[in-house]
Amino acid sequence: MIGDLDFEVIGRSLPYLLRGLQYTVQLTVVAALGGTFFGTLLAMARLSSFRPVSLTAAGYVNLMRSVPLLLVIFWFYFLAPVIVQSVMGWERPPQIGAERSAYITFIMFEAAYFCEIMRAGIQSISKGQVGAAFALGLNYWQAMKLVILPQAFRNMLPVLLTQTIVLFQDVSLVSLLNVTDFVGASVKIAQRDSRVVEMYAFVAVVYFILCYSLSTLVKQLQRRIAIIH
Amino acid sequence: MIEINNISKWYGSFQVLSDCTTSVKKGEVVVVCGPSGSGKSTLIKCVNALEPFQKGDIIVDGISVTDPKTNLSKLRARIGMVFQNFELFPHMRITDNLTLAQIKVLGRSREEAAARGLKMLERVGLKEQAHKFPGQLSGGQQQRVAIARALAMDPIAMLFDEPTSALDPEMINEVLDVMVELAKEGMTMMCVTHEMGFARKVAHRVIFMDQGRIVEDDTKDEFFGKPRSERAQQFLSKILHH
Ligand SMILES: Nc1ncnc2c1ncn2[C@@H]1O[C@H](COP(=O)(O)OP(=O)(O)O)[C@@H](O)[C@H]1O
Ligand SMILES: [Mg+2]
């Protein structure tokens, strides 16, 4: 069987595979940006001195971080529409579609992880910086946006990017919703043309090249930040 | 200008400030000294409400800092503050450090703020450094920029919290010189410092704190003549022998 490999299959189906890869990259980027945005809000909520706010945020983050991602994906795809239907009293569950459902799921799931990173980042900024911002008359939101978050973000950039690499790999789980991401596309070709070995090898190589070069980049960035400090 | 009336503050069950009362008149320079942990930083931070307190009141230019109707941001914007560790914003150039609050809090235009900032920078002798980042300056230079940043807001009073105690000895004077000049121009100042040379030169009054209390509140001549409390005498002899 091994003697009978046909890597031509990759070339033949390249446009289809690239469209899958494009979706994977898109979902990763959107989820990373959305996750960073909502994660930052969650981090601010967790650090709030107003208990109901910090407890709610902590509850959400801990829930997301203790449930397997696959379960969260199924939850959002299969159960959330039914829940929305019964809460809103609609006749039918809303038709979100697997691709859009994946966007929402990943943003909400990643927000929990990015929250913890940004929380550490905010806490890494000295209280004196906050004091100086307030002493100049800036309010809480201005101090956060202009003084604290830019520094927290800069300090945490390598960690945020590392989490994004993990996210890039995790995105492949959406193929279980029959979404045509990079893995989904490859699986479909593999089954259609009975070229399982070739396709799975190809996917692995592409993932390796992308992730390895990204993490090399992160390491360089880390070194640069260490020098600035 | 600043009236501190019977304020007390607790951290849990630990009392940091006990019934402190004093005032700073317009144009007056008041030096606050005392052993480490005596509550000097806490007291000075109460003046612009960076630290909340449980009892008493502080009135700044007729406005109570405890009144819930007081706009604290507005009040703080009118009081300059200089910290022990400079606290310039390290991710911004010196120019942006100087203009940020002018633009965001006072609503000045970018040009107006930049002009004002540059003027203050020139005043502390650092005009050439405008485009650098704080990390590229020496400690003494950073502290002078921090003073310029506060002055750019046209404050009615300035608070200093040990502005020279994080500096290498050879840089202390460049910062003190700026402060002396400011005092001579009639700025209302409340300075936590152990630089007794500075106090002798420009202070009108000296406050001595110990264990959260204002133990001594004298004119400069009284204080350096013969402080009444034993604690203050001990303290003075200790730091003057250094
Ligand atoms: N956030 C805090 N929580 C508990 N205790 C504090 C806090 N900040 C300061 N203190 C205590 O309050 C006392 C006065 O501190 P501080 O005003 O910084 O003194 P000083 O500036 O005179 O050295 C010290 O004993 C210090 O340990
Ligand atoms: Mg102190």
Short mmCIF file of C-alpha atoms and ligand atoms in Angstrom, two decimals:
data_model
loop_
_atom_site.label_atom_id
_atom_site.label_comp_id
_atom_site.label_asym_id
_atom_site.label_seq_id
_atom_site.Cartn_x
_atom_site.Cartn_y
_atom_site.Cartn_z
CA MET A 1 0.00 0.00 0.00
CA ILE A 2 2.82 2.35 0.91
CA GLY A 3 4.48 1.53 -2.39
CA ASP A 4 1.49 2.86 -4.20
CA LEU A 5 1.49 6.49 -3.05
CA ASP A 6 0.12 9.19 -5.28
CA PHE A 7 0.97 12.69 -4.15
CA GLU A 8 -0.53 14.08 -7.34
CA VAL A 9 -3.79 14.20 -5.39
CA ILE A 10 -2.51 17.27 -3.57
CA GLY A 11 -1.88 19.21 -6.74
CA ARG A 12 -5.23 18.22 -8.20
CA SER A 13 -7.19 19.42 -5.20
CA LEU A 14 -4.97 22.36 -4.26
CA PRO A 15 -7.54 25.15 -4.82
CA TYR A 16 -10.04 23.32 -2.60
CA LEU A 17 -7.41 22.73 0.09
CA LEU A 18 -6.28 26.36 -0.03
CA ARG A 19 -9.84 27.54 0.47
CA GLY A 20 -9.94 25.33 3.56
CA LEU A 21 -6.66 26.77 4.79
CA GLN A 22 -7.99 30.24 4.18
CA TYR A 23 -10.99 29.54 6.39
CA THR A 24 -8.71 28.12 9.11
CA VAL A 25 -6.52 31.21 9.06
CA GLN A 26 -9.54 33.52 9.03
CA LEU A 27 -11.16 31.77 11.96
CA THR A 28 -7.87 31.84 13.88
CA VAL A 29 -7.32 35.55 13.29
CA VAL A 30 -10.90 36.55 14.08
CA ALA A 31 -10.97 34.38 17.20
CA ALA A 32 -7.61 35.73 18.38
CA LEU A 33 -8.66 39.36 17.88
CA GLY A 34 -12.15 38.84 19.31
CA GLY A 35 -10.74 36.71 22.11
CA THR A 36 -8.20 39.40 22.98
CA PHE A 37 -10.87 42.10 22.96
CA PHE A 38 -13.40 40.23 25.10
CA GLY A 39 -10.63 38.63 27.15
CA THR A 40 -9.33 42.09 28.04
CA LEU A 41 -12.80 43.19 29.14
CA LEU A 42 -13.11 39.98 31.17
CA ALA A 43 -9.71 40.60 32.76
CA MET A 44 -10.77 44.10 33.78
CA ALA A 45 -13.98 42.63 35.19
CA ARG A 46 -12.04 39.97 37.13
CA LEU A 47 -9.85 42.67 38.64
CA SER A 48 -12.82 44.86 39.53
CA SER A 49 -13.25 45.61 43.22
CA PHE A 50 -17.02 45.31 42.73
CA ARG A 51 -17.60 41.68 43.77
CA PRO A 52 -20.63 40.78 41.62
CA VAL A 53 -18.69 41.79 38.51
CA SER A 54 -15.45 40.00 39.41
CA LEU A 55 -17.27 36.85 40.54
CA THR A 56 -19.35 36.63 37.37
CA ALA A 57 -16.28 37.04 35.19
CA ALA A 58 -14.33 34.48 37.25
CA GLY A 59 -17.23 32.02 36.98
CA TYR A 60 -17.35 32.34 33.21
CA VAL A 61 -13.60 31.96 32.80
CA ASN A 62 -13.37 28.96 35.08
CA LEU A 63 -16.31 27.26 33.36
CA MET A 64 -14.80 27.70 29.89
CA ARG A 65 -11.41 26.54 31.07
CA SER A 66 -12.72 23.36 32.65
CA VAL A 67 -14.88 22.16 29.76
CA PRO A 68 -13.24 20.40 26.80
CA LEU A 69 -13.24 22.57 23.69
CA LEU A 70 -15.02 19.90 21.68
CA LEU A 71 -17.90 19.95 24.12
CA VAL A 72 -18.13 23.74 23.92
CA ILE A 73 -18.26 23.48 20.12
CA PHE A 74 -21.10 20.97 20.30
CA TRP A 75 -22.85 23.03 22.93
CA PHE A 76 -22.90 26.16 20.83
CA TYR A 77 -23.80 24.35 17.65
CA PHE A 78 -26.46 21.92 18.83
CA LEU A 79 -27.83 23.25 22.11
CA ALA A 80 -27.50 27.03 22.06
CA PRO A 81 -29.98 27.51 19.17
CA VAL A 82 -32.56 25.34 20.98
CA ILE A 83 -32.06 27.31 24.19
CA VAL A 84 -32.40 30.63 22.36
CA GLN A 85 -35.58 29.27 20.75
CA SER A 86 -37.21 28.31 24.04
CA VAL A 87 -36.10 31.50 25.82
CA MET A 88 -37.37 33.74 23.02
CA GLY A 89 -40.46 31.60 22.47
CA TRP A 90 -39.75 31.24 18.76
CA GLU A 91 -41.29 28.53 16.64
CA ARG A 92 -38.00 27.32 15.24
CA PRO A 93 -34.41 27.46 16.47
CA PRO A 94 -32.40 30.22 14.80
CA GLN A 95 -30.37 29.00 11.82
CA ILE A 96 -26.84 30.06 12.60
CA GLY A 97 -24.93 27.62 10.43
CA ALA A 98 -21.80 25.72 11.36
CA GLU A 99 -19.32 28.32 10.09
CA ARG A 100 -20.81 31.23 11.97
CA SER A 101 -21.35 29.08 15.03
CA ALA A 102 -17.63 28.28 14.93
CA TYR A 103 -16.73 31.98 14.97
CA ILE A 104 -18.91 32.65 18.01
CA THR A 105 -17.69 29.54 19.83
CA PHE A 106 -14.02 30.25 19.35
CA ILE A 107 -14.27 33.92 20.29
CA MET A 108 -16.11 33.05 23.49
CA PHE A 109 -13.85 30.12 24.33
CA GLU A 110 -10.59 31.92 23.61
CA ALA A 111 -11.77 34.98 25.55
CA ALA A 112 -11.42 32.89 28.72
CA TYR A 113 -7.79 32.02 27.93
CA PHE A 114 -6.83 35.48 26.70
CA CYS A 115 -8.49 36.86 29.85
CA GLU A 116 -6.02 35.05 32.06
CA ILE A 117 -3.10 36.27 29.96
CA MET A 118 -4.27 39.89 30.01
CA ARG A 119 -5.01 39.66 33.73
CA ALA A 120 -1.40 38.67 34.37
CA GLY A 121 -0.34 41.50 32.05
CA ILE A 122 -2.39 44.12 33.88
CA GLN A 123 -1.09 42.90 37.22
CA SER A 124 2.48 43.17 35.94
CA ILE A 125 2.09 46.97 35.72
CA SER A 126 3.11 48.71 38.94
CA LYS A 127 0.54 50.48 41.09
CA GLY A 128 2.62 53.61 40.70
CA GLN A 129 1.72 53.80 37.00
CA VAL A 130 -1.96 53.68 37.88
CA GLY A 131 -1.40 56.33 40.55
CA ALA A 132 0.42 58.60 38.11
CA ALA A 133 -2.35 58.24 35.54
CA PHE A 134 -5.02 59.11 38.12
CA ALA A 135 -2.95 61.95 39.55
CA LEU A 136 -2.91 63.57 36.11
CA GLY A 137 -6.71 63.51 36.10
CA LEU A 138 -7.27 60.55 33.79
CA ASN A 139 -10.35 58.51 34.67
CA TYR A 140 -10.43 54.70 34.99
CA TRP A 141 -11.16 54.03 31.31
CA GLN A 142 -8.58 56.52 30.07
CA ALA A 143 -5.94 55.17 32.44
CA MET A 144 -6.68 51.63 31.26
CA LYS A 145 -6.76 52.42 27.55
CA LEU A 146 -3.83 54.83 27.39
CA VAL A 147 -1.46 53.74 30.14
CA ILE A 148 -2.10 50.26 31.54
CA LEU A 149 -3.36 48.14 28.64
CA PRO A 150 -0.73 49.20 26.07
CA GLN A 151 2.02 48.18 28.50
CA ALA A 152 0.22 45.00 29.55
CA PHE A 153 -0.32 44.10 25.92
CA ARG A 154 3.30 44.72 25.03
CA ASN A 155 4.56 42.63 27.93
CA MET A 156 2.21 39.77 27.08
CA LEU A 157 2.58 39.79 23.29
CA PRO A 158 4.73 36.61 23.14
CA VAL A 159 2.27 34.74 25.35
CA LEU A 160 -0.71 36.00 23.34
CA LEU A 161 0.94 34.80 20.13
CA THR A 162 1.80 31.43 21.64
CA GLN A 163 -1.85 31.02 22.63
CA THR A 164 -2.78 31.95 19.06
CA ILE A 165 -0.61 29.11 17.73
CA VAL A 166 -2.48 26.71 20.01
CA LEU A 167 -5.72 28.22 18.76
CA PHE A 168 -4.62 27.68 15.15
CA GLN A 169 -4.30 23.97 15.87
CA ASP A 170 -7.52 23.79 17.87
CA VAL A 171 -9.50 25.29 15.02
CA SER A 172 -9.20 21.91 13.25
CA LEU A 173 -11.87 20.61 15.62
CA VAL A 174 -14.53 22.43 13.63
CA SER A 175 -14.13 19.80 10.92
CA LEU A 176 -16.31 17.67 13.20
CA LEU A 177 -19.18 20.06 12.45
CA ASN A 178 -18.58 19.25 8.81
CA VAL A 179 -17.08 22.69 8.24
CA THR A 180 -14.53 22.78 5.43
CA ASP A 181 -11.52 24.12 7.25
CA PHE A 182 -8.05 22.95 6.21
CA VAL A 183 -8.37 19.61 7.99
CA GLY A 184 -12.01 19.23 6.93
CA ALA A 185 -11.08 19.83 3.29
CA SER A 186 -8.23 17.33 3.46
CA VAL A 187 -10.39 14.66 5.06
CA LYS A 188 -12.99 15.06 2.34
CA ILE A 189 -10.41 14.70 -0.42
CA ALA A 190 -8.78 11.78 1.38
CA GLN A 191 -12.06 9.92 1.49
CA ARG A 192 -13.22 10.85 -1.97
CA ASP A 193 -9.98 9.75 -3.67
CA SER A 194 -9.00 7.09 -1.11
CA ARG A 195 -5.71 8.88 -0.48
CA VAL A 196 -5.72 8.91 3.30
CA VAL A 197 -1.96 8.49 3.86
CA GLU A 198 -0.98 11.18 1.38
CA MET A 199 -3.50 13.72 2.58
CA TYR A 200 -2.87 13.22 6.30
CA ALA A 201 0.88 13.46 5.74
CA PHE A 202 0.39 16.65 3.76
CA VAL A 203 -1.77 18.25 6.48
CA ALA A 204 0.76 17.35 9.16
CA VAL A 205 3.64 18.86 7.17
CA VAL A 206 1.77 22.10 6.52
CA TYR A 207 0.77 22.46 10.17
CA PHE A 208 4.32 21.74 11.26
CA ILE A 209 5.87 24.31 8.93
CA LEU A 210 3.40 27.04 9.87
CA CYS A 211 3.45 26.46 13.62
CA TYR A 212 7.18 25.95 13.84
CA SER A 213 8.02 29.13 11.95
CA LEU A 214 5.48 31.10 14.00
CA SER A 215 6.92 29.89 17.28
CA THR A 216 10.44 30.70 16.09
CA LEU A 217 9.19 34.21 15.40
CA VAL A 218 7.71 34.43 18.88
CA LYS A 219 11.02 33.40 20.41
CA GLN A 220 12.83 36.17 18.54
CA LEU A 221 10.19 38.65 19.68
CA GLN A 222 10.62 37.49 23.25
CA ARG A 223 14.34 38.13 23.06
CA ARG A 224 13.76 41.62 21.68
CA ILE A 225 11.31 42.48 24.45
CA ALA A 226 13.76 41.15 27.05
CA ILE A 227 16.40 43.54 25.71
CA ILE A 228 14.10 46.57 25.82
CA HIS A 229 13.23 45.88 29.47
CA MET B 1 -5.24 76.38 49.62
CA ILE B 2 -4.99 72.89 51.18
CA GLU B 3 -6.79 72.28 54.47
CA ILE B 4 -6.40 68.90 56.11
CA ASN B 5 -8.96 68.55 58.89
CA ASN B 6 -8.73 65.72 61.43
CA ILE B 7 -8.24 62.90 58.97
CA SER B 8 -7.82 59.30 60.07
CA LYS B 9 -7.24 56.27 57.92
CA TRP B 10 -7.13 52.55 58.61
CA TYR B 11 -5.87 49.56 56.62
CA GLY B 12 -8.09 46.92 58.18
CA SER B 13 -7.45 47.29 61.89
CA PHE B 14 -4.09 49.06 61.39
CA GLN B 15 -4.37 52.81 61.78
CA VAL B 16 -2.06 54.55 59.28
CA LEU B 17 -3.16 58.12 60.00
CA SER B 18 -4.46 59.38 63.33
CA ASP B 19 -6.32 62.64 63.47
CA CYS B 20 -4.00 64.65 61.22
CA THR B 21 -4.68 68.35 60.87
CA THR B 22 -2.65 70.94 59.01
CA SER B 23 -2.90 73.36 56.15
CA VAL B 24 -0.87 74.80 53.32
CA LYS B 25 -1.53 78.41 52.36
CA LYS B 26 -1.24 79.78 48.86
CA GLY B 27 2.43 80.20 47.94
CA GLU B 28 3.58 78.30 51.00
CA VAL B 29 6.20 75.53 50.90
CA VAL B 30 5.67 72.83 53.52
CA VAL B 31 8.16 70.03 54.04
CA VAL B 32 6.93 66.77 55.55
CA CYS B 33 9.49 64.47 57.16
CA GLY B 34 9.55 61.57 59.55
CA PRO B 35 10.74 57.98 59.80
CA SER B 36 9.89 55.41 57.15
CA GLY B 37 6.40 53.99 57.60
CA SER B 38 5.14 57.00 59.54
CA GLY B 39 2.41 57.69 56.97
CA LYS B 40 3.92 60.55 54.96
CA SER B 41 3.12 59.07 51.55
CA THR B 42 -0.35 58.12 52.69
CA LEU B 43 -1.07 61.62 53.96
CA ILE B 44 0.10 63.32 50.79
CA LYS B 45 -1.88 60.89 48.62
CA CYS B 46 -5.01 61.71 50.57
CA VAL B 47 -4.72 65.32 49.40
CA ASN B 48 -5.58 64.42 45.80
CA ALA B 49 -7.75 61.47 46.84
CA LEU B 50 -5.42 58.83 45.47
CA GLU B 51 -5.93 57.21 48.87
CA PRO B 52 -9.38 57.18 50.43
CA PHE B 53 -9.67 57.89 54.15
CA GLN B 54 -12.40 57.06 56.63
CA LYS B 55 -12.57 60.14 58.85
CA GLY B 56 -12.11 63.87 58.52
CA ASP B 57 -12.01 66.01 55.40
CA ILE B 58 -9.58 67.71 53.06
CA ILE B 59 -10.47 70.94 51.29
CA VAL B 60 -8.43 71.92 48.24
CA ASP B 61 -9.04 75.43 46.93
CA GLY B 62 -12.50 75.40 48.52
CA ILE B 63 -13.46 71.96 47.20
CA SER B 64 -13.93 68.99 49.51
CA VAL B 65 -12.28 65.78 48.29
CA THR B 66 -14.80 63.65 50.22
CA ASP B 67 -17.88 65.31 48.75
CA PRO B 68 -19.47 62.73 46.43
CA LYS B 69 -20.40 65.58 44.09
CA THR B 70 -16.73 66.52 43.60
CA ASN B 71 -15.30 65.64 40.21
CA LEU B 72 -12.12 63.94 41.37
CA SER B 73 -10.51 63.83 37.91
CA LYS B 74 -10.93 67.58 37.60
CA LEU B 75 -9.57 68.16 41.08
CA ARG B 76 -6.55 65.92 40.51
CA ALA B 77 -5.80 67.61 37.21
CA ARG B 78 -5.31 70.87 39.13
CA ILE B 79 -2.83 69.37 41.61
CA GLY B 80 0.55 68.27 40.29
CA MET B 81 2.10 65.18 41.80
CA VAL B 82 5.66 63.87 41.60
CA PHE B 83 6.49 60.35 42.75
CA GLN B 84 9.52 58.66 44.19
CA ASN B 85 9.87 56.38 41.14
CA PHE B 86 9.10 59.07 38.54
CA GLU B 87 6.26 57.04 36.99
CA LEU B 88 6.71 58.37 33.49
CA PHE B 89 4.82 56.22 31.00
CA PRO B 90 7.57 54.03 29.51
CA HIS B 91 5.72 53.20 26.29
CA MET B 92 5.42 56.86 25.26
CA ARG B 93 7.95 59.40 24.10
CA ILE B 94 8.70 62.31 26.41
CA THR B 95 6.53 64.59 24.25
CA ASP B 96 3.56 62.28 24.59
CA ASN B 97 4.11 61.94 28.33
CA LEU B 98 3.87 65.73 28.51
CA THR B 99 0.82 66.17 26.29
CA LEU B 100 -1.35 63.15 27.15
CA ALA B 101 -3.28 64.58 30.10
CA GLN B 102 -3.35 68.10 28.67
CA ILE B 103 -5.21 66.74 25.65
CA LYS B 104 -7.37 64.10 27.35
CA VAL B 105 -8.19 65.91 30.58
CA LEU B 106 -7.88 69.63 29.87
CA GLY B 107 -9.11 69.31 26.30
CA ARG B 108 -6.26 71.28 24.81
CA SER B 109 -5.43 70.91 21.14
CA ARG B 110 -2.42 68.82 20.19
CA GLU B 111 -0.44 71.90 19.11
CA GLU B 112 -1.28 73.88 22.22
CA ALA B 113 -0.36 70.93 24.45
CA ALA B 114 2.89 70.31 22.60
CA ALA B 115 3.88 73.96 22.88
CA ARG B 116 3.10 74.05 26.59
CA GLY B 117 4.92 70.75 27.16
CA LEU B 118 8.00 71.90 25.30
CA LYS B 119 8.07 75.12 27.29
CA MET B 120 8.03 73.17 30.56
CA LEU B 121 10.67 70.79 29.24
CA GLU B 122 12.86 73.76 28.43
CA ARG B 123 12.30 75.06 31.92
CA VAL B 124 13.74 71.88 33.45
CA GLY B 125 16.58 72.00 30.93
CA LEU B 126 15.68 68.97 28.83
CA LYS B 127 14.39 70.35 25.57
CA GLU B 128 16.77 68.16 23.53
CA GLN B 129 15.31 64.97 24.98
CA ALA B 130 11.76 65.53 23.73
CA HIS B 131 11.77 62.66 21.25
CA LYS B 132 13.35 60.05 23.47
CA PHE B 133 11.65 57.40 25.54
CA PRO B 134 11.83 57.59 29.36
CA GLY B 135 14.07 54.50 29.49
CA GLN B 136 16.75 56.40 27.55
CA LEU B 137 17.09 59.09 30.23
CA SER B 138 18.95 59.06 33.55
CA GLY B 139 16.97 58.97 36.79
CA GLY B 140 17.52 62.65 37.44
CA GLN B 141 16.38 63.55 33.94
CA GLN B 142 13.31 61.36 34.27
CA GLN B 143 12.33 63.07 37.49
CA ARG B 144 12.75 66.49 35.90
CA VAL B 145 10.50 65.35 33.05
CA ALA B 146 7.98 64.17 35.63
CA ILE B 147 8.01 67.64 37.18
CA ALA B 148 7.58 69.21 33.74
CA ARG B 149 4.67 66.85 33.05
CA ALA B 150 2.94 68.00 36.22
CA LEU B 151 3.67 71.68 35.52
CA ALA B 152 2.28 71.44 32.00
CA MET B 153 -1.17 71.01 33.57
CA ASP B 154 -0.86 74.50 35.16
CA PRO B 155 -1.42 73.18 38.67
CA ILE B 156 -2.49 75.37 41.58
CA ALA B 157 -0.30 73.30 43.93
CA MET B 158 2.36 70.60 43.71
CA LEU B 159 2.78 67.47 45.82
CA PHE B 160 6.15 65.73 46.01
CA ASP B 161 6.60 62.27 47.52
CA GLU B 162 10.31 61.74 48.19
CA PRO B 163 11.28 62.95 44.70
CA THR B 164 15.00 62.40 45.21
CA SER B 165 15.21 59.25 47.32
CA ALA B 166 15.40 56.87 44.36
CA LEU B 167 18.19 58.87 42.71
CA ASP B 168 21.94 58.38 42.65
CA PRO B 169 23.56 61.05 44.84
CA GLU B 170 25.05 62.95 41.92
CA MET B 171 21.61 63.47 40.42
CA ILE B 172 19.84 64.75 43.51
CA ASN B 173 20.84 68.36 43.05
CA GLU B 174 19.60 68.75 39.49
CA VAL B 175 16.13 67.82 40.76
CA LEU B 176 16.34 69.93 43.92
CA ASP B 177 17.43 72.93 41.85
CA VAL B 178 14.25 72.71 39.81
CA MET B 179 12.19 72.46 43.00
CA VAL B 180 13.95 75.41 44.62
CA GLU B 181 13.31 77.55 41.59
CA LEU B 182 9.66 76.51 41.63
CA ALA B 183 9.37 77.44 45.30
CA LYS B 184 10.96 80.83 44.71
CA GLU B 185 8.43 81.54 41.98
CA GLY B 186 5.71 81.17 44.57
CA MET B 187 4.34 77.70 43.81
CA THR B 188 2.29 76.17 46.62
CA MET B 189 4.17 73.00 47.54
CA MET B 190 3.83 70.08 49.91
CA CYS B 191 7.03 68.02 49.82
CA VAL B 192 7.78 64.76 51.56
CA THR B 193 11.56 64.79 51.68
CA HIS B 194 14.52 64.22 53.92
CA GLU B 195 16.62 66.81 52.11
CA MET B 196 17.04 69.20 55.00
CA GLY B 197 19.18 71.51 52.89
CA PHE B 198 16.18 72.02 50.66
CA ALA B 199 13.96 72.60 53.70
CA ARG B 200 16.31 75.22 55.12
CA LYS B 201 16.54 77.00 51.81
CA VAL B 202 12.90 77.32 50.79
CA ALA B 203 10.47 75.79 53.30
CA HIS B 204 8.15 78.01 55.27
CA ARG B 205 7.04 75.22 57.57
CA VAL B 206 8.20 71.74 58.51
CA ILE B 207 5.87 68.95 59.57
CA PHE B 208 7.27 65.96 61.43
CA MET B 209 5.26 62.74 61.43
CA ASP B 210 5.61 59.64 63.57
CA GLN B 211 3.36 56.58 63.68
CA GLY B 212 0.59 58.21 61.69
CA ARG B 213 0.49 61.38 63.76
CA ILE B 214 1.60 64.90 63.02
CA VAL B 215 3.93 65.30 65.97
CA GLU B 216 5.41 68.64 65.03
CA ASP B 217 4.10 71.43 62.80
CA ASP B 218 6.49 74.36 63.08
CA THR B 219 7.83 77.27 61.14
CA LYS B 220 11.19 76.43 59.63
CA ASP B 221 13.12 78.46 62.19
CA GLU B 222 11.31 76.87 65.12
CA PHE B 223 11.91 73.41 63.73
CA PHE B 224 15.61 73.80 63.06
CA GLY B 225 16.04 75.88 66.21
CA LYS B 226 14.77 73.35 68.68
CA PRO B 227 11.96 70.94 67.84
CA ARG B 228 9.79 70.37 70.90
CA SER B 229 9.36 66.60 70.65
CA GLU B 230 12.09 64.18 71.50
CA ARG B 231 11.30 61.98 68.49
CA ALA B 232 11.87 64.89 66.12
CA GLN B 233 15.13 65.78 67.82
CA GLN B 234 16.39 62.21 67.52
CA PHE B 235 15.28 62.06 63.90
CA LEU B 236 16.95 65.34 63.03
CA SER B 237 20.24 64.44 64.65
CA LYS B 238 20.22 61.13 62.82
CA ILE B 239 19.67 62.52 59.35
CA LEU B 240 21.84 65.60 59.84
CA HIS B 241 24.77 63.40 60.79
CA HIS B 242 24.57 61.55 57.54
N1 LIG C 1 -1.90 49.12 50.94
C1 LIG C 1 -1.49 49.00 52.22
N2 LIG C 1 -2.02 48.06 53.02
C2 LIG C 1 -1.62 47.95 54.30
N3 LIG C 1 -0.72 48.74 54.90
C3 LIG C 1 -0.17 49.70 54.16
C4 LIG C 1 -0.52 49.90 52.79
N4 LIG C 1 0.19 50.95 52.32
C5 LIG C 1 0.95 51.38 53.33
N5 LIG C 1 0.74 50.64 54.45
C6 LIG C 1 1.37 50.86 55.76
O1 LIG C 1 1.06 52.15 56.18
C7 LIG C 1 2.17 52.70 56.86
C8 LIG C 1 2.49 54.07 56.29
O2 LIG C 1 2.97 53.92 54.98
P1 LIG C 1 3.52 55.15 54.14
O3 LIG C 1 2.48 56.22 54.12
O4 LIG C 1 3.98 54.63 52.83
O5 LIG C 1 4.76 55.62 55.02
P2 LIG C 1 5.96 56.57 54.65
O6 LIG C 1 5.68 57.18 53.30
O7 LIG C 1 6.02 57.56 55.75
O8 LIG C 1 7.19 55.71 54.63
C9 LIG C 1 3.31 51.71 56.75
O9 LIG C 1 3.40 51.04 57.98
C10 LIG C 1 2.87 50.79 55.66
O10 LIG C 1 3.36 49.49 55.92
MG MG C 2 6.75 57.03 51.50
#
